[in-house]
Amino acid sequence: MFSLAFLGLYGEHERFREPLGRLLIPALFLELLTLASIYFLAPRYSFPRSLVVLYVVLDGVLLVLWRSALDRVFPLPRRRALVVGGGAAARLIADTVRRHPWTGVEVVGRVSEDGEVAPAPEGDTGAAQIELPFLGHVDRLAEIVESAAVDEVILTPEESSWRDRISERIPEGWRADLLVWPSPFETMIGRLRFRIVGDLPLLEARTRPLQPVGAFVKRAFDLAVSAALLVVLAPVLALAALLVVGTSVGGVFYRQTRVGRDGRPFELWKLRTMRRGAEIETGAVLASPGDPRMTAIGRALRSARIDEIPQLWNVLRGDMSLVGPRPERPEFTAAFAESVPGWTLRHSVRPGLTGLAQVSGEYSTEPEIKLRYDLAYLNNWSFGLDLSILFRTLRVILTRRGI
């Protein structure tokens, strides 16, 4: 039960994930490791070691049969979503839902005030292919929710004027959940913090979320944990370095300029996973799954996140933190700052080895979505949230999600 819960297999949306083995195999491995550790520390339970392996194999077979039977006997219907809006945000939401069928959500259409869909930006071929059926004017929302059996209504920023009036438009017995795609500013609000000015209850949006005590605790934790991990992972790092040197031409480590706190550049350290001169012809481009520039060993190191271990040195130096927004290259930072409103707000803290966007999104998650995760993290920061993200990062590594 611990292994399945840790890997998220009790989540309702996991019923839609294919293939099941992507989560089940790591869960069984964790189960085997845990059982072996328990019985190693409790030698009075004496039986052949093969029995533990046999149990885990049998457990895996029975779990697959059980889960398959559940899906057949108790099928879980997908939740039907309706988007309010017709601009870029509506296309982004529809495209994201389409690419993540394991969420159990399907977009059935859209409603808006004018019925028109804004043209897709140049080069936005993926989003341009998403055509949402227009189901009617937004004033008929309650009627459309009932007739189309909608479970979730997603409000986009394009319909902000109508969104302000929605409390007046929700009838008694409203059947759908109400979700809001926030603007970057709305994400900055984080927890509801009121500042009373005269008799006005004003919501406070913070751009510097870490107060002195919190910043001290976070930095002390970074120093202690990064130093300990460098010592513990030194053998793994040494073996990985030998594999890099022995299988490809070039150095062991790769240094790359990234944008850090307050927009200051720094040198990020990684194990080299790509062939030498990988960007001579292409220039600066984002890495992608199955990137042909990667070496065979580099692909394996990246899938296990071993190539990120040298960044613990960046954490010790103070360039980075264990948890925070992932640092981007200057070329991409400049481009995102132009195209994604609020992008530079990520630079108010040290960038991180991992972050809320990395444990919540996918490898190819769009910058607009990553920004909202990052701003939500910055404005809801707590030491407990950092621990939660680190705990979830371990689950991401074991399941190789987003690789």
Coordinates of C-alpha atoms in Angstrom, one line a residue:
M1 CA 0.0 0.0 0.0
F2 CA 2.9 2.4 0.8
S3 CA 4.6 1.7 -2.6
L4 CA 1.4 2.2 -4.6
A5 CA 0.4 5.3 -2.7
F6 CA 3.9 6.8 -3.1
L7 CA 3.8 6.3 -6.8
G8 CA 0.3 7.8 -7.1
L9 CA -1.5 4.6 -8.1
Y10 CA -4.4 5.4 -5.8
G11 CA -5.1 8.6 -7.6
E12 CA -8.4 8.5 -9.5
H13 CA -6.9 9.9 -12.7
E14 CA -4.4 7.1 -12.9
R15 CA -7.2 4.8 -14.0
F16 CA -6.8 6.5 -17.4
R17 CA -3.0 6.2 -17.7
E18 CA -1.6 4.0 -20.3
P19 CA 0.4 1.9 -20.1
L20 CA -0.1 0.9 -16.4
G21 CA 3.4 -0.6 -16.2
R22 CA 5.0 2.9 -16.2
L23 CA 3.9 3.4 -12.6
L24 CA 3.4 -0.2 -11.6
I25 CA 7.0 -1.4 -12.3
P26 CA 8.6 1.3 -10.2
A27 CA 6.1 0.6 -7.4
L28 CA 7.0 -3.1 -7.4
F29 CA 10.7 -2.2 -7.4
L30 CA 10.1 0.1 -4.4
E31 CA 8.1 -2.7 -2.7
L32 CA 10.9 -5.2 -3.3
L33 CA 13.6 -2.8 -1.9
T34 CA 11.5 -2.0 1.1
L35 CA 10.8 -5.6 1.9
A36 CA 14.4 -6.6 1.5
S37 CA 15.5 -3.8 3.8
I38 CA 12.9 -4.8 6.5
Y39 CA 13.9 -8.5 6.5
F40 CA 17.6 -7.6 6.4
L41 CA 17.2 -5.7 9.6
A42 CA 15.0 -8.4 11.1
P43 CA 17.0 -11.6 10.6
R44 CA 14.8 -13.7 12.9
Y45 CA 12.4 -14.0 9.9
S46 CA 14.4 -16.7 8.1
F47 CA 13.3 -17.8 4.6
P48 CA 14.9 -18.0 1.2
R49 CA 15.5 -14.6 -0.5
S50 CA 13.9 -15.9 -3.7
L51 CA 10.6 -16.0 -1.8
V52 CA 10.6 -12.1 -1.7
V53 CA 11.2 -11.9 -5.4
L54 CA 8.6 -14.5 -6.1
Y55 CA 6.1 -12.6 -4.0
V56 CA 6.7 -9.3 -5.8
V57 CA 6.3 -11.0 -9.3
L58 CA 3.1 -12.7 -8.2
D59 CA 1.9 -9.4 -6.6
G60 CA 2.5 -7.6 -9.9
V61 CA 0.5 -10.1 -11.9
L62 CA -2.4 -10.0 -9.5
L63 CA -2.4 -6.2 -9.5
V64 CA -2.6 -6.0 -13.3
L65 CA -5.5 -8.5 -13.3
W66 CA -7.2 -6.6 -10.4
R67 CA -6.8 -3.2 -12.1
S68 CA -8.0 -4.6 -15.4
A69 CA -11.1 -6.1 -13.7
L70 CA -11.9 -2.8 -12.0
D71 CA -11.8 -0.9 -15.3
R72 CA -14.2 -3.5 -16.9
V73 CA -16.6 -3.9 -14.0
F74 CA -16.6 -0.3 -12.7
P75 CA -15.6 1.9 -15.7
L76 CA -14.8 5.4 -14.7
P77 CA -16.4 8.0 -17.1
R78 CA -14.3 10.9 -18.3
R79 CA -15.1 14.3 -17.0
R80 CA -16.5 16.6 -19.6
A81 CA -15.1 20.1 -19.6
L82 CA -16.4 23.3 -21.2
V83 CA -14.1 26.3 -21.9
V84 CA -15.4 29.8 -21.6
G85 CA -13.4 31.9 -24.1
G86 CA -12.1 31.8 -27.6
G87 CA -8.6 33.1 -27.6
A88 CA -5.1 31.8 -27.2
A89 CA -5.8 30.5 -23.6
A90 CA -8.7 28.4 -24.8
R91 CA -6.5 26.8 -27.5
L92 CA -3.8 26.2 -25.0
I93 CA -6.2 24.5 -22.5
A94 CA -7.7 22.3 -25.2
D95 CA -4.3 21.3 -26.6
T96 CA -2.9 20.5 -23.1
V97 CA -5.9 18.3 -22.2
R98 CA -5.7 16.5 -25.5
R99 CA -2.0 15.7 -24.9
H100 CA -2.7 14.4 -21.4
P101 CA -5.5 11.8 -21.7
W102 CA -4.6 10.3 -18.4
T103 CA -6.2 13.2 -16.6
G104 CA -9.6 11.7 -17.4
V105 CA -10.8 15.1 -18.8
E106 CA -12.1 15.8 -22.3
V107 CA -13.0 19.2 -23.7
V108 CA -16.4 19.1 -25.4
G109 CA -16.5 22.6 -26.7
R110 CA -16.5 26.3 -25.8
V111 CA -18.7 29.2 -25.2
S112 CA -17.8 32.9 -25.6
E113 CA -19.2 36.4 -26.0
D114 CA -18.5 36.8 -29.7
G115 CA -18.2 33.3 -31.0
E116 CA -14.9 34.0 -32.7
V117 CA -11.6 32.2 -32.2
A118 CA -8.5 34.4 -32.2
P119 CA -6.0 33.4 -34.9
A120 CA -3.1 31.2 -33.7
P121 CA 0.3 32.9 -33.5
E122 CA 2.7 32.3 -36.3
G123 CA 4.5 28.9 -35.9
D124 CA 1.9 27.7 -33.4
T125 CA 1.0 24.6 -35.5
G126 CA 0.1 22.4 -32.6
A127 CA -2.5 24.7 -31.1
A128 CA -3.8 25.7 -34.5
Q129 CA -5.0 22.2 -35.1
I130 CA -7.3 22.3 -32.1
E131 CA -10.8 23.2 -33.1
L132 CA -13.2 23.6 -30.3
P133 CA -16.9 23.3 -31.2
F134 CA -18.7 26.6 -30.5
L135 CA -21.7 25.6 -28.3
G136 CA -23.3 29.0 -27.9
H137 CA -23.1 32.4 -26.3
V138 CA -21.7 32.7 -22.8
D139 CA -25.1 34.0 -21.5
R140 CA -26.5 30.5 -22.2
L141 CA -23.8 28.9 -20.0
A142 CA -26.2 27.3 -17.4
E143 CA -28.4 25.9 -20.2
I144 CA -25.4 24.5 -22.1
V145 CA -23.9 22.9 -19.0
E146 CA -27.1 20.9 -18.5
S147 CA -27.7 20.0 -22.1
A148 CA -24.1 18.9 -22.7
A149 CA -23.7 17.2 -19.3
V150 CA -20.7 19.3 -18.5
D151 CA -18.7 18.4 -15.3
E152 CA -16.2 21.2 -15.3
V153 CA -16.3 24.8 -16.6
I154 CA -12.9 26.5 -17.2
L155 CA -12.9 30.2 -17.3
T156 CA -10.1 31.9 -19.4
P157 CA -8.7 35.4 -19.0
E158 CA -10.3 36.4 -22.3
E159 CA -13.7 36.3 -20.6
S160 CA -12.6 38.3 -17.5
S161 CA -15.5 40.8 -17.8
W162 CA -18.0 38.0 -17.8
R163 CA -16.1 36.1 -15.1
D164 CA -16.6 39.0 -12.8
R165 CA -20.4 38.5 -13.1
I166 CA -20.4 34.7 -12.9
S167 CA -21.6 34.7 -9.2
E168 CA -24.9 36.2 -10.5
R169 CA -25.2 33.6 -13.3
I170 CA -24.8 30.4 -11.4
P171 CA -28.3 29.0 -10.8
E172 CA -29.4 26.8 -7.9
G173 CA -28.4 23.2 -8.4
W174 CA -25.4 24.1 -10.7
R175 CA -23.9 20.7 -11.6
A176 CA -20.4 21.7 -12.8
D177 CA -17.2 22.4 -11.0
L178 CA -15.9 26.0 -11.7
L179 CA -12.2 26.2 -12.6
V180 CA -10.3 29.4 -13.5
W181 CA -7.2 29.6 -15.7
P182 CA -5.4 32.5 -13.8
S183 CA -3.5 35.3 -15.3
P184 CA 0.1 35.7 -14.1
F185 CA -1.0 38.5 -11.8
E186 CA -3.8 36.4 -10.2
T187 CA -1.2 33.6 -9.6
M188 CA 1.0 36.2 -7.7
I189 CA -1.8 36.7 -5.1
G190 CA -1.1 33.2 -3.7
R191 CA -2.7 32.8 -0.3
L192 CA -5.3 35.4 0.4
R193 CA -3.5 38.2 2.3
F194 CA -5.4 41.3 3.0
R195 CA -3.9 44.7 3.7
I196 CA -6.4 47.2 5.2
V197 CA -6.0 50.7 3.7
G198 CA -8.5 52.9 5.4
D199 CA -11.6 50.7 5.3
L200 CA -10.6 49.0 2.0
P201 CA -9.7 45.3 2.2
L202 CA -7.0 45.1 -0.5
L203 CA -5.5 41.8 -1.6
E204 CA -1.7 41.9 -1.4
A205 CA 0.4 40.4 -4.3
R206 CA 4.0 39.8 -3.2
T207 CA 7.0 39.9 -5.6
R208 CA 9.5 39.0 -2.9
P209 CA 7.9 36.0 -1.1
L210 CA 10.8 35.0 1.1
Q211 CA 11.1 36.9 4.4
P212 CA 14.5 37.0 6.2
V213 CA 13.8 34.1 8.5
G214 CA 12.4 32.0 5.7
A215 CA 15.3 32.8 3.5
F216 CA 17.8 31.8 6.2
V217 CA 16.0 28.5 6.9
K218 CA 15.9 27.7 3.2
R219 CA 19.6 28.5 2.6
A220 CA 20.7 26.5 5.7
F221 CA 18.7 23.5 4.4
D222 CA 20.2 23.9 1.0
L223 CA 23.7 23.9 2.4
A224 CA 23.2 20.9 4.6
V225 CA 21.4 18.7 2.1
S226 CA 23.5 19.5 -0.9
A227 CA 26.7 18.8 1.0
A228 CA 25.4 15.5 2.3
L229 CA 24.1 14.5 -1.1
L230 CA 27.4 15.3 -2.8
V231 CA 29.2 12.9 -0.4
V232 CA 26.6 10.1 -0.7
L233 CA 26.3 10.4 -4.5
A234 CA 30.1 10.7 -5.1
P235 CA 30.4 7.0 -6.2
V236 CA 27.5 7.4 -8.6
L237 CA 28.9 10.6 -10.0
A238 CA 32.4 9.0 -10.5
L239 CA 30.9 5.9 -12.3
A240 CA 28.8 8.1 -14.5
A241 CA 31.8 10.3 -15.4
L242 CA 33.8 7.2 -16.4
L243 CA 30.9 6.1 -18.7
V244 CA 30.8 9.5 -20.3
V245 CA 34.5 9.6 -21.0
G246 CA 34.6 6.0 -22.2
T247 CA 31.7 6.2 -24.6
S248 CA 32.0 9.6 -26.3
V249 CA 34.5 12.3 -27.3
G250 CA 34.6 15.4 -25.1
G251 CA 34.9 16.5 -21.5
V252 CA 33.1 15.0 -18.5
F253 CA 31.3 18.1 -17.4
Y254 CA 29.3 20.6 -19.4
R255 CA 29.0 24.2 -18.2
Q256 CA 26.2 26.4 -19.6
T257 CA 25.2 30.0 -18.8
R258 CA 21.8 30.3 -17.2
V259 CA 19.9 33.2 -15.7
G260 CA 19.7 33.2 -12.0
R261 CA 18.3 35.4 -9.2
D262 CA 17.6 39.0 -10.1
G263 CA 18.4 38.2 -13.7
R264 CA 22.2 37.6 -13.0
P265 CA 23.9 35.0 -15.2
F266 CA 25.8 32.1 -13.7
E267 CA 27.5 28.9 -14.9
L268 CA 25.4 25.8 -14.4
W269 CA 27.3 22.4 -14.2
K270 CA 26.0 19.2 -15.6
L271 CA 27.4 15.9 -16.8
R272 CA 27.8 16.0 -20.6
T273 CA 24.9 14.1 -22.2
M274 CA 25.2 15.4 -25.8
R275 CA 27.8 14.9 -28.5
R276 CA 30.5 17.5 -28.7
G277 CA 29.5 20.5 -30.8
A278 CA 25.8 19.5 -30.7
E279 CA 24.6 23.1 -31.2
I280 CA 27.1 24.3 -33.8
E281 CA 24.6 23.8 -36.7
T282 CA 21.4 24.4 -34.8
G283 CA 22.3 27.1 -32.3
A284 CA 20.5 27.3 -29.0
V285 CA 17.4 25.0 -29.0
L286 CA 15.4 23.4 -26.3
A287 CA 16.1 19.7 -25.6
S288 CA 13.3 17.3 -26.4
P289 CA 12.4 13.7 -25.7
G290 CA 14.5 11.5 -28.1
D291 CA 16.8 14.4 -28.9
P292 CA 19.2 13.1 -31.7
R293 CA 22.0 15.2 -30.2
M294 CA 22.2 13.0 -27.1
T295 CA 24.6 10.1 -26.7
A296 CA 23.4 6.7 -25.8
I297 CA 24.9 7.0 -22.3
G298 CA 23.7 10.6 -22.0
R299 CA 20.1 9.6 -22.7
A300 CA 20.3 7.0 -19.8
L301 CA 21.9 9.5 -17.5
R302 CA 19.3 12.1 -18.3
S303 CA 16.4 9.7 -17.8
A304 CA 17.6 8.9 -14.3
R305 CA 18.4 12.6 -13.6
I306 CA 22.0 11.6 -12.8
D307 CA 23.3 14.3 -15.1
E308 CA 21.9 16.9 -12.7
I309 CA 24.1 15.8 -9.7
P310 CA 26.9 18.4 -10.4
Q311 CA 24.3 21.1 -9.9
L312 CA 24.6 20.4 -6.2
W313 CA 27.8 22.4 -6.5
N314 CA 25.8 25.3 -7.8
V315 CA 23.6 25.0 -4.7
L316 CA 26.6 25.1 -2.4
R317 CA 28.0 28.1 -4.2
G318 CA 24.7 30.0 -3.8
D319 CA 23.8 30.1 -7.5
M320 CA 20.9 27.8 -7.0
S321 CA 18.6 26.3 -4.4
L322 CA 17.3 22.7 -4.1
V323 CA 13.8 23.9 -4.9
G324 CA 12.8 26.8 -7.1
P325 CA 12.0 27.8 -10.7
R326 CA 14.3 26.0 -13.1
P327 CA 16.9 28.4 -14.6
E328 CA 16.7 29.0 -18.4
R329 CA 19.4 30.0 -20.9
P330 CA 19.7 33.8 -21.7
E331 CA 18.5 33.2 -25.2
F332 CA 15.3 31.6 -24.0
T333 CA 14.8 34.0 -21.1
A334 CA 14.8 36.9 -23.5
A335 CA 12.3 35.2 -25.9
F336 CA 10.0 34.2 -23.0
A337 CA 10.2 37.6 -21.5
E338 CA 8.8 39.0 -24.7
S339 CA 6.1 36.4 -25.4
V340 CA 5.0 35.4 -21.8
P341 CA 3.8 38.3 -19.6
G342 CA 5.2 38.1 -16.1
W343 CA 8.1 35.7 -17.0
T344 CA 10.8 37.8 -15.2
L345 CA 8.9 37.5 -11.9
R346 CA 10.5 34.0 -11.6
H347 CA 13.9 35.7 -11.0
S348 CA 12.9 37.0 -7.5
V349 CA 14.5 33.9 -5.9
R350 CA 17.3 31.5 -6.6
P351 CA 16.5 29.0 -9.3
G352 CA 16.2 25.4 -8.2
L353 CA 17.3 21.8 -9.0
T354 CA 13.6 20.9 -9.0
G355 CA 10.4 22.9 -8.7
L356 CA 6.6 22.8 -8.6
A357 CA 6.5 22.9 -12.4
Q358 CA 8.8 19.9 -12.7
V359 CA 6.8 17.7 -10.3
S360 CA 3.4 18.8 -11.6
G361 CA 3.9 19.3 -15.3
E362 CA 5.5 17.3 -18.1
Y363 CA 8.8 17.6 -20.1
S364 CA 7.1 19.6 -22.9
T365 CA 4.9 21.8 -20.7
E366 CA 4.5 25.2 -22.3
P367 CA 6.3 28.2 -20.7
E368 CA 2.9 29.9 -20.0
I369 CA 1.9 26.9 -17.8
K370 CA 5.3 26.6 -16.1
L371 CA 5.2 30.3 -15.2
R372 CA 1.9 29.8 -13.3
Y373 CA 3.4 26.9 -11.4
D374 CA 6.5 29.0 -10.5
L375 CA 4.4 32.0 -9.4
A376 CA 2.1 29.8 -7.3
Y377 CA 5.3 28.3 -5.6
L378 CA 6.8 31.8 -5.0
N379 CA 3.7 33.2 -3.4
N380 CA 2.8 30.1 -1.4
W381 CA 6.3 29.2 -0.2
S382 CA 6.8 27.4 3.0
F383 CA 9.5 25.0 4.3
G384 CA 6.8 22.2 4.2
L385 CA 6.1 23.0 0.5
D386 CA 9.8 22.5 -0.3
L387 CA 9.9 19.2 1.5
S388 CA 6.7 18.1 -0.4
I389 CA 8.3 19.0 -3.7
L390 CA 11.5 17.1 -2.9
F391 CA 9.4 14.1 -1.9
R392 CA 7.4 14.3 -5.1
T393 CA 10.7 14.7 -7.1
L394 CA 11.8 11.3 -6.0
R395 CA 8.5 9.9 -7.4
V396 CA 9.1 11.6 -10.7
I397 CA 12.6 10.1 -10.9
L398 CA 11.4 6.6 -10.2
T399 CA 8.6 6.8 -12.7
R400 CA 10.8 8.6 -15.3
R401 CA 7.8 10.9 -16.0
G402 CA 8.4 13.6 -18.5
I403 CA 11.5 12.0 -20.0

